[in-house]
Coordinates of C-alpha atoms in Angstrom, one line a residue:
X1 CA -35.4 149.0 -148.7
X2 CA -34.8 148.8 -152.4
X3 CA -31.8 151.2 -152.1
X4 CA -30.3 149.0 -149.5
X5 CA -30.8 145.9 -151.7
X6 CA -29.2 147.7 -154.6
X7 CA -26.2 148.7 -152.6
X8 CA -25.8 145.2 -151.3
X9 CA -26.0 143.8 -154.9
X10 CA -23.5 146.4 -156.1
X11 CA -21.1 145.5 -153.3
X12 CA -21.3 141.8 -154.1
X13 CA -20.7 142.6 -157.8
X14 CA -17.6 144.6 -157.0
X15 CA -16.4 141.9 -154.6
X16 CA -16.8 139.3 -157.3
X17 CA -14.9 141.4 -159.8
X18 CA -12.0 142.0 -157.3
X19 CA -11.9 138.3 -156.5
X20 CA -12.0 137.4 -160.2
X21 CA -9.2 139.9 -161.0
X22 CA -7.1 138.4 -158.1
X23 CA -7.7 134.9 -159.4
X24 CA -6.6 135.9 -162.9
X25 CA -3.4 137.4 -161.5
X26 CA -2.9 134.1 -159.5
X27 CA -3.3 132.1 -162.7
X28 CA -0.9 134.3 -164.6
X29 CA 1.6 134.2 -161.8
X30 CA 1.4 130.4 -161.5
X31 CA 1.8 129.7 -165.2
X32 CA 4.7 132.2 -165.6
X33 CA 6.5 130.8 -162.5
X34 CA 5.9 127.2 -163.7
X35 CA 7.1 127.6 -167.3
X36 CA 10.1 129.6 -166.1
X37 CA 11.3 126.8 -163.9
X38 CA 10.7 124.3 -166.6
X39 CA 12.8 126.4 -169.0
X40 CA 15.5 126.9 -166.5
X41 CA 15.7 123.2 -165.9
X42 CA 16.0 122.5 -169.6
X43 CA 18.8 125.1 -169.9
X44 CA 20.7 123.6 -166.9
X45 CA 20.3 120.1 -168.3
X46 CA 21.7 121.3 -171.7
X47 CA 24.8 122.5 -170.0
X48 CA 25.4 118.9 -168.8
X49 CA 25.0 117.1 -172.1
X50 CA 21.7 117.8 -173.8
X51 CA 18.1 116.6 -173.3
X52 CA 16.6 115.5 -170.0
X53 CA 17.6 112.1 -168.7
X54 CA 15.1 109.3 -168.9
X55 CA 15.3 107.6 -165.5
X56 CA 14.1 104.1 -166.5
X57 CA 15.8 102.1 -163.8
X58 CA 15.2 98.3 -163.9
X59 CA 11.8 98.2 -165.5
X60 CA 12.2 100.5 -168.5
X61 CA 11.6 99.2 -172.0
X62 CA 12.6 100.5 -175.5
X63 CA 9.7 102.5 -177.0
X64 CA 9.0 105.0 -179.7
X65 CA 10.3 108.5 -179.0
X66 CA 13.3 107.4 -176.9
X67 CA 15.9 107.5 -179.7
X68 CA 18.9 109.6 -178.8
X69 CA 17.7 110.1 -175.2
X70 CA 20.1 109.7 -172.3
X71 CA 18.9 107.2 -169.8
X72 CA 19.7 105.5 -166.5
X73 CA 19.2 101.7 -166.5
X74 CA 20.1 99.4 -163.6
X75 CA 19.9 95.7 -162.7
X76 CA 21.9 92.5 -163.0
X77 CA 23.2 92.0 -166.6
X78 CA 21.8 89.0 -168.4
X79 CA 24.3 87.1 -170.5
X80 CA 22.7 85.9 -173.7
X81 CA 25.8 85.0 -175.7
X82 CA 28.8 84.4 -173.3
X83 CA 32.4 85.1 -174.3
X84 CA 34.5 82.1 -175.3
X85 CA 38.2 81.5 -175.9
X86 CA 37.9 79.0 -178.7
X87 CA 41.7 78.2 -178.7
X88 CA 41.5 76.7 -175.2
X89 CA 37.8 76.0 -175.0
X90 CA 37.3 78.3 -172.0
X91 CA 33.8 79.8 -171.7
X92 CA 32.4 81.8 -168.8
X93 CA 29.1 83.6 -167.9
X94 CA 30.5 87.1 -168.0
X95 CA 30.5 90.3 -170.1
X96 CA 34.3 90.1 -170.8
X97 CA 36.8 87.2 -170.7
X98 CA 40.5 88.1 -170.8
X99 CA 43.4 85.7 -171.6
X100 CA 46.7 86.6 -170.0
X101 CA 50.0 85.1 -171.4
X102 CA 53.3 85.2 -169.5
X103 CA 56.7 83.8 -170.2
X104 CA 59.4 83.0 -167.8
X105 CA 62.2 85.4 -168.8
X106 CA 65.3 87.2 -167.7
X107 CA 64.8 90.7 -166.6
X108 CA 67.2 93.4 -165.6
X109 CA 66.9 95.3 -162.3
X110 CA 69.0 98.2 -161.2
X111 CA 68.8 99.5 -157.7
X112 CA 71.1 102.2 -156.3
X113 CA 73.4 101.9 -159.3
X114 CA 73.8 98.1 -158.9
X115 CA 72.4 95.9 -161.7
X116 CA 71.4 92.3 -161.3
X117 CA 69.4 89.8 -163.2
X118 CA 66.6 87.4 -162.3
X119 CA 64.0 85.2 -164.1
X120 CA 60.3 85.9 -163.5
X121 CA 56.9 85.7 -165.2
X122 CA 56.5 88.7 -167.5
X123 CA 53.6 89.4 -169.8
X124 CA 55.6 90.8 -172.7
X125 CA 58.7 89.8 -174.6
X126 CA 61.9 91.3 -173.1
X127 CA 64.7 92.2 -175.5
X128 CA 67.8 91.0 -173.7
X129 CA 70.1 92.8 -176.3
X130 CA 69.3 96.0 -174.5
X131 CA 70.7 94.6 -171.2
X132 CA 73.9 96.1 -169.8
X133 CA 75.2 92.5 -169.7
X134 CA 73.3 90.5 -172.3
X135 CA 75.6 87.5 -172.2
X136 CA 74.1 84.6 -170.3
X137 CA 70.7 86.4 -170.1
X138 CA 69.3 85.8 -173.5
X139 CA 65.5 85.5 -173.7
X140 CA 63.5 83.3 -176.1
X141 CA 61.8 86.2 -178.0
X142 CA 58.3 86.5 -179.3
X143 CA 55.4 84.7 -177.6
X144 CA 54.0 81.8 -179.5
X145 CA 50.5 82.5 -178.0
X146 CA 49.1 86.0 -177.6
X147 CA 46.9 87.5 -174.9
X148 CA 43.4 88.4 -176.0
X149 CA 40.2 89.8 -174.8
X150 CA 36.8 88.3 -175.7
X151 CA 33.5 90.2 -175.3
X152 CA 30.1 88.6 -174.9
X153 CA 28.1 88.5 -178.1
X154 CA 25.0 89.8 -176.4
X155 CA 24.3 91.2 -172.9
X156 CA 21.1 92.8 -171.7
X157 CA 20.5 95.1 -168.8
X158 CA 16.9 95.2 -168.1
X159 CA 15.3 95.2 -171.6
X160 CA 18.2 96.9 -173.4
X161 CA 21.2 95.5 -175.2
X162 CA 24.6 96.8 -174.2
X163 CA 27.1 97.9 -176.9
X164 CA 30.7 96.7 -176.8
X165 CA 32.3 100.0 -175.5
X166 CA 30.0 99.8 -172.5
X167 CA 30.7 96.1 -171.9
X168 CA 34.5 96.8 -171.9
X169 CA 34.0 99.5 -169.2
X170 CA 32.5 97.1 -166.7
X171 CA 34.7 97.1 -163.6
X172 CA 36.1 94.2 -161.5
X173 CA 38.0 91.0 -162.3
X174 CA 37.8 87.4 -161.0
X175 CA 40.0 84.5 -161.8
X176 CA 38.6 81.8 -164.2
X177 CA 40.0 78.3 -163.7
X178 CA 40.4 76.4 -167.0
X179 CA 39.0 72.8 -167.4
X180 CA 41.9 70.5 -168.5
X181 CA 39.3 68.0 -169.8
X182 CA 38.0 70.5 -172.3
X183 CA 41.4 71.5 -173.7
X184 CA 42.1 70.7 -177.4
X185 CA 44.4 67.7 -177.9
X186 CA 47.5 69.7 -178.9
X187 CA 47.3 72.0 -175.8
X188 CA 46.4 69.1 -173.5
X189 CA 49.7 67.5 -174.4
X190 CA 51.6 70.7 -173.8
X191 CA 50.0 72.4 -170.8
X192 CA 49.1 71.2 -167.3
X193 CA 47.0 72.8 -164.6
X194 CA 48.8 74.9 -161.9
X195 CA 46.3 76.6 -159.6
X196 CA 44.0 78.6 -161.8
X197 CA 46.5 78.7 -164.7
X198 CA 48.0 76.5 -167.4
X199 CA 51.7 76.1 -167.6
X200 CA 54.1 74.4 -170.0
X201 CA 56.5 73.6 -167.1
X202 CA 57.2 69.9 -166.4
X203 CA 57.5 71.0 -162.8
X204 CA 55.2 74.0 -162.1
X205 CA 57.0 74.8 -158.9
X206 CA 60.3 75.0 -160.7
X207 CA 59.7 76.7 -164.1
X208 CA 62.4 77.0 -166.8
X209 CA 63.4 79.8 -169.1
X210 CA 60.9 80.1 -171.9
X211 CA 58.0 78.3 -170.1
X212 CA 54.5 79.8 -170.7
X213 CA 51.8 80.5 -168.1
X214 CA 48.3 81.2 -169.3
X215 CA 45.5 82.5 -167.1
X216 CA 42.1 83.9 -167.5
X217 CA 40.1 86.7 -165.8
X218 CA 36.4 87.7 -166.3
X219 CA 34.2 90.5 -165.2
X220 CA 31.9 89.4 -162.4
X221 CA 28.2 89.4 -163.0
X222 CA 26.7 91.8 -160.5
X223 CA 24.2 94.6 -160.1
X224 CA 25.1 97.5 -162.4
X225 CA 23.9 101.0 -163.3
X226 CA 24.5 102.3 -166.8
X227 CA 24.0 105.9 -168.0
X228 CA 24.0 105.9 -171.8
X229 CA 22.2 106.9 -175.0
X230 CA 19.3 104.9 -176.4
X231 CA 19.7 103.7 -180.0
X232 CA 16.7 101.5 -180.8
X233 CA 16.9 98.7 -178.2
X234 CA 20.6 99.2 -177.5
X235 CA 22.5 101.4 -175.0
X236 CA 25.4 103.2 -176.7
X237 CA 27.9 105.9 -175.8
X238 CA 26.4 109.4 -176.1
X239 CA 28.2 112.6 -177.4
X240 CA 31.0 113.5 -175.0
X241 CA 30.4 116.9 -173.4
X242 CA 34.0 117.6 -172.4
X243 CA 37.5 116.3 -173.2
X244 CA 38.1 112.9 -171.7
X245 CA 34.4 112.1 -171.3
X246 CA 33.4 108.6 -172.6
X247 CA 29.8 109.6 -173.3
X248 CA 28.5 107.1 -170.8
X249 CA 29.0 106.0 -167.2
X250 CA 29.0 102.6 -165.6
X251 CA 28.8 102.1 -161.8
X252 CA 28.6 99.0 -159.6
X253 CA 25.3 98.5 -157.8
X254 CA 21.9 100.1 -158.2
X255 CA 22.5 103.8 -158.2
X256 CA 20.0 106.7 -158.3
X257 CA 20.2 109.3 -161.1
X258 CA 21.7 111.8 -158.6
X259 CA 24.4 109.3 -157.7
X260 CA 25.4 108.9 -161.3
X261 CA 25.0 112.6 -162.2
X262 CA 25.4 114.6 -159.0
X263 CA 25.7 117.8 -160.9
X264 CA 22.4 117.2 -162.7
X265 CA 19.8 119.8 -161.6
X266 CA 16.7 118.3 -160.0
X267 CA 13.7 118.2 -162.3
X268 CA 10.8 120.5 -161.2
X269 CA 8.0 118.6 -159.6
X270 CA 4.3 118.9 -160.2
X271 CA 4.6 120.7 -163.5
X272 CA 1.3 119.4 -164.8
X273 CA -0.6 120.0 -161.6
X274 CA 0.7 123.6 -161.5
X275 CA -0.5 124.2 -165.1
X276 CA -3.9 122.8 -164.1
X277 CA -4.1 125.0 -161.1
X278 CA -3.2 128.0 -163.2
X279 CA -6.0 127.2 -165.7
X280 CA -8.5 126.7 -162.9
X281 CA -7.6 129.9 -161.2
X282 CA -7.8 131.9 -164.5
X283 CA -11.1 130.2 -165.4
X284 CA -12.7 130.9 -162.0
X285 CA -11.4 134.5 -162.3
X286 CA -13.1 134.9 -165.6
X287 CA -16.3 133.4 -164.3
X288 CA -16.4 135.9 -161.4
X289 CA -15.6 138.9 -163.6
X290 CA -18.5 137.9 -165.8
X291 CA -20.9 137.6 -162.9
X292 CA -22.9 140.7 -163.9
X293 CA -23.0 140.1 -167.6
X294 CA -25.0 137.9 -169.9
X295 CA -22.2 135.3 -169.6
X296 CA -22.6 134.8 -165.8
X297 CA -22.5 131.2 -164.7
X298 CA -21.3 130.2 -168.2
X299 CA -18.6 127.7 -167.4
X300 CA -17.6 127.0 -171.0
X301 CA -17.0 130.7 -171.6
X302 CA -14.9 130.9 -168.4
X303 CA -12.9 127.8 -169.4
X304 CA -12.2 129.2 -172.9
X305 CA -11.1 132.6 -171.4
X306 CA -8.9 130.8 -168.8
X307 CA -7.3 128.8 -171.6
X308 CA -6.6 131.9 -173.7
X309 CA -5.0 133.7 -170.8
X310 CA -2.9 130.8 -169.5
X311 CA -1.8 129.4 -172.9
X312 CA -1.0 132.8 -174.4
X313 CA 1.4 133.7 -171.5
X314 CA 3.0 130.2 -171.7
X315 CA 3.3 130.4 -175.5
X316 CA 4.9 133.8 -175.5
X317 CA 7.4 132.6 -172.9
X318 CA 8.4 129.5 -174.9
X319 CA 8.8 131.4 -178.2
X320 CA 12.5 132.2 -177.7
X321 CA 13.5 128.7 -176.5
X322 CA 11.3 126.1 -178.1
X323 CA 9.2 126.8 -181.1
X324 CA 7.4 123.5 -180.9
X325 CA 6.3 124.1 -177.3
X326 CA 5.3 127.6 -178.1
X327 CA 3.2 126.4 -181.1
X328 CA 1.3 123.9 -178.9
X329 CA 0.5 126.5 -176.3
X330 CA -0.6 129.0 -178.9
X331 CA -2.8 126.4 -180.5
X332 CA -4.5 125.8 -177.1
X333 CA -5.0 129.6 -176.8
X334 CA -6.7 129.7 -180.2
X335 CA -9.0 126.8 -179.3
X336 CA -9.8 128.5 -176.0
X337 CA -10.6 131.8 -177.9
X338 CA -12.8 129.8 -180.3
X339 CA -14.7 128.3 -177.4
X340 CA -15.2 131.7 -175.7
X341 CA -16.3 133.4 -178.9
X342 CA -18.8 130.7 -179.6
X343 CA -20.3 131.1 -176.1
X344 CA -20.6 134.9 -176.6
X345 CA -22.4 134.4 -179.8
X346 CA -24.7 131.8 -178.3
X347 CA -25.6 134.2 -175.4
X348 CA -26.1 137.3 -177.5
X349 CA -28.0 135.8 -180.5
X350 CA -31.4 135.7 -178.8
X351 CA -31.1 139.4 -178.0
X352 CA -30.4 140.3 -181.7
X353 CA -33.6 138.5 -182.7

């Protein structure tokens, strides 16, 4: 009877040891697989411009530790300080306001070897002396008023300010009609409204040589998505990763991170949960392996041993790529070893007395 009981006890002990060894291997495999995919993701992201992208969307806020990070922010831009053309007192709720200036001038057109001349609105001075037949086609010369572009003093997307290069990249244009009543006195006496423009023509439908036409365009305020680098509370261009790259991206509408960066590898999911599962598997394995020793049912010893096993493997794996991550993992291993050693001493001290 006793022999049968002993055999049964021995069999259970061996089964526990085998199960414990299997769980240890599971924990080792989980942590090795998890850290490898995290490292592979970091390597892939580095090939596309550096650190992982913070996908803040519309609700993200500037906070400590974000400096230099690439981020995706979306929403409708909020105009804090709108652009204004002070010369004509034209102001619009937009990120960019553009003044266009055209003059009614002679231009030379050659088609099939035949040259002819016509007058039309042109946005730059045309040098008539270069014409094949300059006589009778002389243009007035330099424009008395120049075209200009005006950027908003401050625009926010979500809780971030937008730098000037990003504002200039916003797409789309809509016509802006001037308000004749707001024109300064000198221009009110010279210009009159013609559609959405101002002209110096006495008869807008029959302009004369040298007449000016001034019009304005603005970027429409609409939902936008910006991918840029964080500098304090401002989104600025990042470091270009290839020739011709602006260091940022601007798209109309609310776009996902994969829409903005389709080549960006997908971040591994459940990293923390896999690490926790690896620790629990290793700890349970250590608990089962110790089932016939003085440390049986010692959960703290098992937890310390599990931490040593899992953190040591992770720390060694990170040594070649990230010294800081490796240091953190090895610190966890040292703390786990300290916990396990303390439990061993606590369990063996009564026997030594």
